[in-house]
PDB file of C-alpha atoms in Angstrom:
ATOM      1  CA  MET A   1     -38.673  10.385  -1.853  1.00 55.00           C
ATOM      2  CA  ASN A   2     -41.024  12.138  -4.246  1.00 65.00           C
ATOM      3  CA  THR A   3     -41.932   9.914  -7.241  1.00 69.00           C
ATOM      4  CA  ALA A   4     -41.711  12.932  -9.575  1.00 71.00           C
ATOM      5  CA  ILE A   5     -38.064  13.358  -8.645  1.00 71.00           C
ATOM      6  CA  LEU A   6     -37.363   9.647  -9.161  1.00 65.00           C
ATOM      7  CA  ALA A   7     -39.053   9.805 -12.560  1.00 69.00           C
ATOM      8  CA  GLN A   8     -36.519  12.445 -13.641  1.00 77.00           C
ATOM      9  CA  ILE A   9     -33.563  10.165 -12.925  1.00 78.00           C
ATOM     10  CA  ASP A  10     -32.172   8.414 -15.979  1.00 79.00           C
ATOM     11  CA  GLY A  11     -32.897   4.676 -16.060  1.00 73.00           C
ATOM     12  CA  THR A  12     -29.199   3.764 -16.141  1.00 84.00           C
ATOM     13  CA  TYR A  13     -28.379   5.812 -13.045  1.00 83.00           C
ATOM     14  CA  PHE A  14     -28.921   3.077 -10.479  1.00 81.00           C
ATOM     15  CA  SER A  15     -27.004   0.484 -12.492  1.00 84.00           C
ATOM     16  CA  LEU A  16     -24.068   2.921 -12.652  1.00 83.00           C
ATOM     17  CA  ILE A  17     -24.288   3.433  -8.895  1.00 88.00           C
ATOM     18  CA  GLY A  18     -24.357  -0.350  -8.351  1.00 88.00           C
ATOM     19  CA  ARG A  19     -21.360  -0.836 -10.643  1.00 86.00           C
ATOM     20  CA  GLY A  20     -19.490   1.933  -8.837  1.00 87.00           C
ATOM     21  CA  ILE A  21     -20.166   0.411  -5.423  1.00 92.00           C
ATOM     22  CA  GLY A  22     -19.052  -2.984  -6.707  1.00 91.00           C
ATOM     23  CA  ALA A  23     -15.849  -1.469  -8.118  1.00 89.00           C
ATOM     24  CA  ILE A  24     -15.111   0.281  -4.823  1.00 90.00           C
ATOM     25  CA  LEU A  25     -15.523  -2.962  -2.918  1.00 94.00           C
ATOM     26  CA  LEU A  26     -13.379  -4.979  -5.341  1.00 92.00           C
ATOM     27  CA  TYR A  27     -10.587  -2.384  -5.451  1.00 90.00           C
ATOM     28  CA  ALA A  28     -10.703  -2.107  -1.656  1.00 91.00           C
ATOM     29  CA  VAL A  29     -10.270  -5.866  -1.340  1.00 93.00           C
ATOM     30  CA  VAL A  30      -7.332  -5.866  -3.779  1.00 90.00           C
ATOM     31  CA  GLY A  31      -5.789  -2.845  -2.032  1.00 87.00           C
ATOM     32  CA  VAL A  32      -6.100  -4.382   1.439  1.00 90.00           C
ATOM     33  CA  LEU A  33      -4.708  -7.711   0.219  1.00 91.00           C
ATOM     34  CA  LEU A  34      -1.730  -5.964  -1.380  1.00 88.00           C
ATOM     35  CA  MET A  35      -1.071  -3.903   1.734  1.00 86.00           C
ATOM     36  CA  LEU A  36      -1.215  -7.033   3.887  1.00 90.00           C
ATOM     37  CA  LEU A  37       1.058  -8.876   1.466  1.00 91.00           C
ATOM     38  CA  GLY A  38       3.456  -5.925   1.449  1.00 86.00           C
ATOM     39  CA  PHE A  39       3.465  -5.877   5.250  1.00 88.00           C
ATOM     40  CA  TRP A  40       4.130  -9.610   5.315  1.00 91.00           C
ATOM     41  CA  ALA A  41       6.974  -9.240   2.778  1.00 88.00           C
ATOM     42  CA  VAL A  42       8.627  -6.538   4.885  1.00 85.00           C
ATOM     43  CA  ASP A  43       8.036  -8.597   8.028  1.00 88.00           C
ATOM     44  CA  ILE A  44       9.729 -11.745   6.693  1.00 89.00           C
ATOM     45  CA  THR A  45      12.694  -9.816   5.256  1.00 86.00           C
ATOM     46  CA  THR A  46      13.498  -7.890   8.436  1.00 84.00           C
ATOM     47  CA  PRO A  47      14.787  -9.176  11.740  1.00 84.00           C
ATOM     48  CA  GLY A  48      12.167  -9.466  14.494  1.00 85.00           C
ATOM     49  CA  LYS A  49       8.406  -9.735  14.315  1.00 90.00           C
ATOM     50  CA  LEU A  50       7.179  -6.511  12.751  1.00 90.00           C
ATOM     51  CA  ASN A  51       3.521  -7.095  13.647  1.00 90.00           C
ATOM     52  CA  ARG A  52       4.444  -7.556  17.322  1.00 93.00           C
ATOM     53  CA  MET A  53       6.601  -4.411  17.318  1.00 95.00           C
ATOM     54  CA  VAL A  54       3.791  -2.397  15.716  1.00 94.00           C
ATOM     55  CA  ARG A  55       1.307  -3.723  18.291  1.00 94.00           C
ATOM     56  CA  GLU A  56       3.726  -2.775  21.072  1.00 95.00           C
ATOM     57  CA  GLY A  57       3.899   0.750  19.639  1.00 95.00           C
ATOM     58  CA  ARG A  58       7.588   0.700  18.752  1.00 96.00           C
ATOM     59  CA  PRO A  59       7.748   4.090  17.005  1.00 97.00           C
ATOM     60  CA  ASN A  60      10.217   3.128  14.273  1.00 96.00           C
ATOM     61  CA  SER A  61       8.222   0.028  13.362  1.00 95.00           C
ATOM     62  CA  VAL A  62       5.069   2.125  13.143  1.00 96.00           C
ATOM     63  CA  ILE A  63       6.770   4.819  11.010  1.00 96.00           C
ATOM     64  CA  VAL A  64       8.253   2.306   8.543  1.00 94.00           C
ATOM     65  CA  THR A  65       5.025   0.280   8.348  1.00 92.00           C
ATOM     66  CA  ALA A  66       2.926   3.394   7.735  1.00 94.00           C
ATOM     67  CA  ALA A  67       5.241   4.466   4.917  1.00 94.00           C
ATOM     68  CA  GLY A  68       4.960   1.013   3.342  1.00 89.00           C
ATOM     69  CA  MET A  69       1.146   1.166   3.478  1.00 88.00           C
ATOM     70  CA  VAL A  70       1.023   4.637   1.910  1.00 92.00           C
ATOM     71  CA  SER A  71       3.516   3.555  -0.728  1.00 89.00           C
ATOM     72  CA  MET A  72       1.343   0.570  -1.688  1.00 86.00           C
ATOM     73  CA  ALA A  73      -1.690   2.851  -1.829  1.00 87.00           C
ATOM     74  CA  PHE A  74       0.126   5.076  -4.380  1.00 88.00           C
ATOM     75  CA  ILE A  75       0.611   2.071  -6.632  1.00 85.00           C
ATOM     76  CA  VAL A  76      -2.973   0.837  -6.337  1.00 83.00           C
ATOM     77  CA  VAL A  77      -4.444   4.316  -6.867  1.00 84.00           C
ATOM     78  CA  VAL A  78      -2.413   4.940 -10.026  1.00 85.00           C
ATOM     79  CA  ALA A  79      -3.253   1.472 -11.369  1.00 81.00           C
ATOM     80  CA  ILE A  80      -6.952   2.232 -10.829  1.00 81.00           C
ATOM     81  CA  TYR A  81      -6.603   5.643 -12.445  1.00 82.00           C
ATOM     82  CA  SER A  82      -4.751   4.269 -15.460  1.00 82.00           C
ATOM     83  CA  SER A  83      -7.388   1.596 -16.090  1.00 76.00           C
ATOM     84  CA  ALA A  84      -9.719   4.278 -17.532  1.00 72.00           C
ATOM     85  CA  GLY A  85     -12.845   2.721 -16.059  1.00 70.00           C
ATOM     86  CA  ALA A  86     -12.261  -0.821 -17.295  1.00 82.00           C
ATOM     87  CA  LEU A  87     -12.942  -2.738 -14.091  1.00 86.00           C
ATOM     88  CA  LEU A  88     -11.384  -6.117 -14.863  1.00 88.00           C
ATOM     89  CA  GLU A  89      -8.284  -4.557 -16.430  1.00 86.00           C
ATOM     90  CA  GLY A  90      -7.967  -2.139 -13.517  1.00 84.00           C
ATOM     91  CA  LEU A  91      -8.204  -4.912 -10.933  1.00 89.00           C
ATOM     92  CA  LEU A  92      -5.668  -7.023 -12.791  1.00 90.00           C
ATOM     93  CA  ALA A  93      -3.318  -4.057 -13.270  1.00 85.00           C
ATOM     94  CA  SER A  94      -3.604  -3.185  -9.572  1.00 85.00           C
ATOM     95  CA  LEU A  95      -2.757  -6.740  -8.609  1.00 89.00           C
ATOM     96  CA  ILE A  96       0.169  -7.121 -11.022  1.00 90.00           C
ATOM     97  CA  PHE A  97       1.662  -3.682 -10.408  1.00 87.00           C
ATOM     98  CA  GLY A  98       1.092  -4.082  -6.683  1.00 87.00           C
ATOM     99  CA  LEU A  99       3.014  -7.359  -6.630  1.00 90.00           C
ATOM    100  CA  VAL A 100       5.844  -5.833  -8.660  1.00 90.00           C
ATOM    101  CA  GLY A 101       5.793  -2.833  -6.316  1.00 87.00           C
ATOM    102  CA  ILE A 102       6.146  -5.086  -3.276  1.00 88.00           C
ATOM    103  CA  ILE A 103       9.138  -6.849  -4.814  1.00 92.00           C
ATOM    104  CA  VAL A 104      10.777  -3.546  -5.819  1.00 90.00           C
ATOM    105  CA  GLN A 105      10.182  -1.996  -2.413  1.00 87.00           C
ATOM    106  CA  VAL A 106      11.513  -4.916  -0.414  1.00 89.00           C
ATOM    107  CA  ALA A 107      14.584  -5.302  -2.633  1.00 93.00           C
ATOM    108  CA  GLY A 108      15.242  -1.565  -2.858  1.00 91.00           C
ATOM    109  CA  VAL A 109      14.854  -0.903   0.849  1.00 89.00           C
ATOM    110  CA  ARG A 110      17.006  -3.893   1.817  1.00 91.00           C
ATOM    111  CA  LEU A 111      19.666  -2.624  -0.636  1.00 94.00           C
ATOM    112  CA  LEU A 112      19.507   0.870   0.884  1.00 92.00           C
ATOM    113  CA  GLU A 113      19.889  -0.586   4.374  1.00 90.00           C
ATOM    114  CA  TRP A 114      22.905  -2.581   3.229  1.00 93.00           C
ATOM    115  CA  VAL A 115      24.562   0.366   1.452  1.00 95.00           C
ATOM    116  CA  THR A 116      24.011   2.747   4.384  1.00 95.00           C
ATOM    117  CA  GLY A 117      24.816   0.148   7.038  1.00 95.00           C
ATOM    118  CA  ILE A 118      21.457   0.586   8.767  1.00 94.00           C
ATOM    119  CA  ASP A 119      20.737  -2.246  11.193  1.00 93.00           C
ATOM    120  CA  ILE A 120      17.005  -2.252  10.527  1.00 92.00           C
ATOM    121  CA  GLY A 121      16.279  -4.902  13.144  1.00 92.00           C
ATOM    122  CA  GLU A 122      17.828  -2.731  15.832  1.00 94.00           C
ATOM    123  CA  VAL A 123      16.129   0.416  14.500  1.00 96.00           C
ATOM    124  CA  LEU A 124      12.668  -1.193  14.380  1.00 95.00           C
ATOM    125  CA  ALA A 125      12.990  -2.597  17.901  1.00 94.00           C
ATOM    126  CA  ALA A 126      14.271   0.632  19.472  1.00 96.00           C
ATOM    127  CA  PRO A 127      11.908   2.206  22.007  1.00 96.00           C
ATOM    128  CA  GLU A 128      12.705   5.739  20.820  1.00 97.00           C
ATOM    129  CA  ILE A 129      12.499   7.288  17.355  1.00 97.00           C
ATOM    130  CA  ARG A 130      15.678   6.833  15.339  1.00 97.00           C
ATOM    131  CA  PRO A 131      16.541   9.033  12.337  1.00 97.00           C
ATOM    132  CA  GLN A 132      17.246   5.899  10.294  1.00 96.00           C
ATOM    133  CA  ALA A 133      13.531   5.061  10.391  1.00 96.00           C
ATOM    134  CA  TYR A 134      12.861   8.207   8.364  1.00 97.00           C
ATOM    135  CA  VAL A 135      15.444   7.186   5.764  1.00 95.00           C
ATOM    136  CA  VAL A 136      13.865   3.744   5.386  1.00 94.00           C
ATOM    137  CA  SER A 137      10.366   5.270   5.297  1.00 95.00           C
ATOM    138  CA  ALA A 138      11.438   7.766   2.647  1.00 95.00           C
ATOM    139  CA  ALA A 139      12.809   4.887   0.581  1.00 93.00           C
ATOM    140  CA  HIS A 140       9.454   3.086   0.802  1.00 91.00           C
ATOM    141  CA  LEU A 141       7.561   6.212  -0.259  1.00 94.00           C
ATOM    142  CA  ALA A 142      10.011   7.056  -3.042  1.00 94.00           C
ATOM    143  CA  LEU A 143       9.922   3.542  -4.495  1.00 91.00           C
ATOM    144  CA  GLY A 144       6.131   3.513  -4.295  1.00 90.00           C
ATOM    145  CA  LEU A 145       6.023   6.761  -6.264  1.00 93.00           C
ATOM    146  CA  VAL A 146       8.512   5.451  -8.830  1.00 93.00           C
ATOM    147  CA  VAL A 147       6.436   2.317  -9.425  1.00 89.00           C
ATOM    148  CA  ALA A 148       3.194   4.319  -9.475  1.00 89.00           C
ATOM    149  CA  VAL A 149       4.467   6.807 -12.055  1.00 91.00           C
ATOM    150  CA  ALA A 150       5.946   3.978 -14.136  1.00 89.00           C
ATOM    151  CA  ILE A 151       2.410   2.611 -14.476  1.00 85.00           C
ATOM    152  CA  LEU A 152       1.361   5.756 -16.304  1.00 85.00           C
TER     153      LEU A 152
END
């Protein structure tokens, strides 16, 4: 790179880039941990082994799991956005709101399954797509949005 071009770059530029890369990595770690924790929470509260059913390509398990991951991402993204650039506060808010989001999603979705009479264990294990999987997925997405907007 031409030294004249480098000389024109503000001295704080590279420290901002370094801070930004660090923030990306830290938020990614928190986001992945929350998504894994959310997956685990859904797995232990539903009949059958969700991770095995996803690996086997059971379509309903994949649909519901994908909705749960996207839902958790909504919460983490809004927590990051609402932190207004304060890294420590943003990480802590993402973690706290993410944990609350997991609890709300698991409880809300289990309640919906109970009210509608959906046998989620049977739906997740089915080899063909069942309409009930879309209802459960929509509940995950809706609850994720509710928690995310509540953060604002």
